[in-house]
Amino acid sequence: MPRNHRAKRPQDLAVLLSTIDTQVANATARITALSSLCKAVVLGIRRRATEAINITNAANTADITNATNATNTTSTEILSEVD
């Protein structure tokens, strides 16, 4: 601690301790706010990733359904030509 910040009287010590206590409280509040912000950002990223996965899964399901329907139609056409 710099020499000019040392308490020379008990009252000075009380003021310094109060100042330090305030600074610690402010730092704690900033850390808590940053933590909350980080959590909100992570939740947003997770939500967007889930939406992207759901869209991809829906598109893949539609492609599989369309391919299955096309195969079934082709099989039916081939069987009807055999008769």
Short mmCIF file of C-alpha atoms in Angstrom, two decimals:
data_model
loop_
_atom_site.label_atom_id
_atom_site.label_comp_id
_atom_site.label_asym_id
_atom_site.label_seq_id
_atom_site.Cartn_x
_atom_site.Cartn_y
_atom_site.Cartn_z
CA MET A 1 0.00 0.00 0.00
CA PRO A 2 1.44 3.40 -0.88
CA ARG A 3 2.74 5.42 2.01
CA ASN A 4 0.20 8.23 1.48
CA HIS A 5 -2.68 5.73 1.90
CA ARG A 6 -1.58 4.50 5.30
CA ALA A 7 -3.78 5.41 8.23
CA LYS A 8 -2.14 7.74 10.67
CA ARG A 9 -5.12 7.85 13.06
CA PRO A 10 -7.86 5.34 13.93
CA GLN A 11 -10.38 7.52 12.08
CA ASP A 12 -8.24 7.29 8.94
CA LEU A 13 -8.18 3.51 9.29
CA ALA A 14 -11.98 3.44 9.53
CA VAL A 15 -12.26 5.55 6.37
CA LEU A 16 -9.80 3.33 4.49
CA LEU A 17 -11.61 0.16 5.57
CA SER A 18 -14.93 1.65 4.53
CA THR A 19 -13.49 2.61 1.14
CA ILE A 20 -12.05 -0.87 0.64
CA ASP A 21 -15.37 -2.43 1.67
CA THR A 22 -17.21 -0.27 -0.88
CA GLN A 23 -14.73 -1.19 -3.60
CA VAL A 24 -15.11 -4.89 -2.82
CA ALA A 25 -18.91 -4.58 -2.93
CA ASN A 26 -18.72 -2.76 -6.28
CA ALA A 27 -16.36 -5.37 -7.71
CA THR A 28 -18.66 -8.16 -6.53
CA ALA A 29 -21.65 -6.47 -8.17
CA ARG A 30 -19.72 -6.11 -11.45
CA ILE A 31 -18.67 -9.76 -11.37
CA THR A 32 -22.26 -10.84 -10.68
CA ALA A 33 -23.56 -8.68 -13.53
CA LEU A 34 -20.96 -10.07 -15.94
CA SER A 35 -21.81 -13.60 -14.86
CA SER A 36 -25.51 -12.98 -15.54
CA LEU A 37 -24.70 -11.47 -18.92
CA CYS A 38 -22.55 -14.48 -19.84
CA LYS A 39 -25.33 -16.86 -18.84
CA ALA A 40 -27.83 -14.92 -20.97
CA VAL A 41 -25.48 -15.02 -23.97
CA VAL A 42 -24.91 -18.76 -23.54
CA LEU A 43 -28.66 -19.41 -23.33
CA GLY A 44 -29.19 -17.38 -26.52
CA ILE A 45 -26.49 -19.34 -28.35
CA ARG A 46 -27.94 -22.63 -27.13
CA ARG A 47 -31.45 -21.59 -28.24
CA ARG A 48 -30.24 -20.61 -31.72
CA ALA A 49 -28.26 -23.85 -32.03
CA THR A 50 -31.31 -25.88 -31.02
CA GLU A 51 -33.43 -24.04 -33.60
CA ALA A 52 -30.85 -24.74 -36.30
CA ILE A 53 -30.73 -28.43 -35.36
CA ASN A 54 -34.54 -28.65 -35.38
CA ILE A 55 -34.71 -27.02 -38.82
CA THR A 56 -32.05 -29.41 -40.16
CA ASN A 57 -33.83 -32.42 -38.65
CA ALA A 58 -37.16 -31.31 -40.15
CA ALA A 59 -35.55 -30.88 -43.58
CA ASN A 60 -33.88 -34.30 -43.34
CA THR A 61 -37.16 -35.92 -42.28
CA ALA A 62 -38.94 -34.29 -45.21
CA ASP A 63 -36.23 -35.52 -47.61
CA ILE A 64 -36.50 -39.08 -46.26
CA THR A 65 -40.30 -38.97 -46.48
CA ASN A 66 -40.17 -37.69 -50.06
CA ALA A 67 -37.60 -40.33 -51.03
CA THR A 68 -39.72 -43.08 -49.44
CA ASN A 69 -42.85 -41.87 -51.23
CA ALA A 70 -40.98 -41.73 -54.55
CA THR A 71 -39.66 -45.28 -54.03
CA ASN A 72 -43.13 -46.57 -53.14
CA THR A 73 -44.62 -44.90 -56.21
CA THR A 74 -41.92 -46.36 -58.46
CA SER A 75 -42.42 -49.84 -56.97
CA THR A 76 -46.17 -49.62 -57.52
CA GLU A 77 -45.65 -48.51 -61.12
CA ILE A 78 -43.23 -51.39 -61.77
CA LEU A 79 -45.63 -53.93 -60.27
CA SER A 80 -48.55 -52.59 -62.30
CA GLU A 81 -46.50 -52.94 -65.49
CA VAL A 82 -45.74 -56.58 -64.65
CA ASP A 83 -49.43 -57.49 -64.37
#
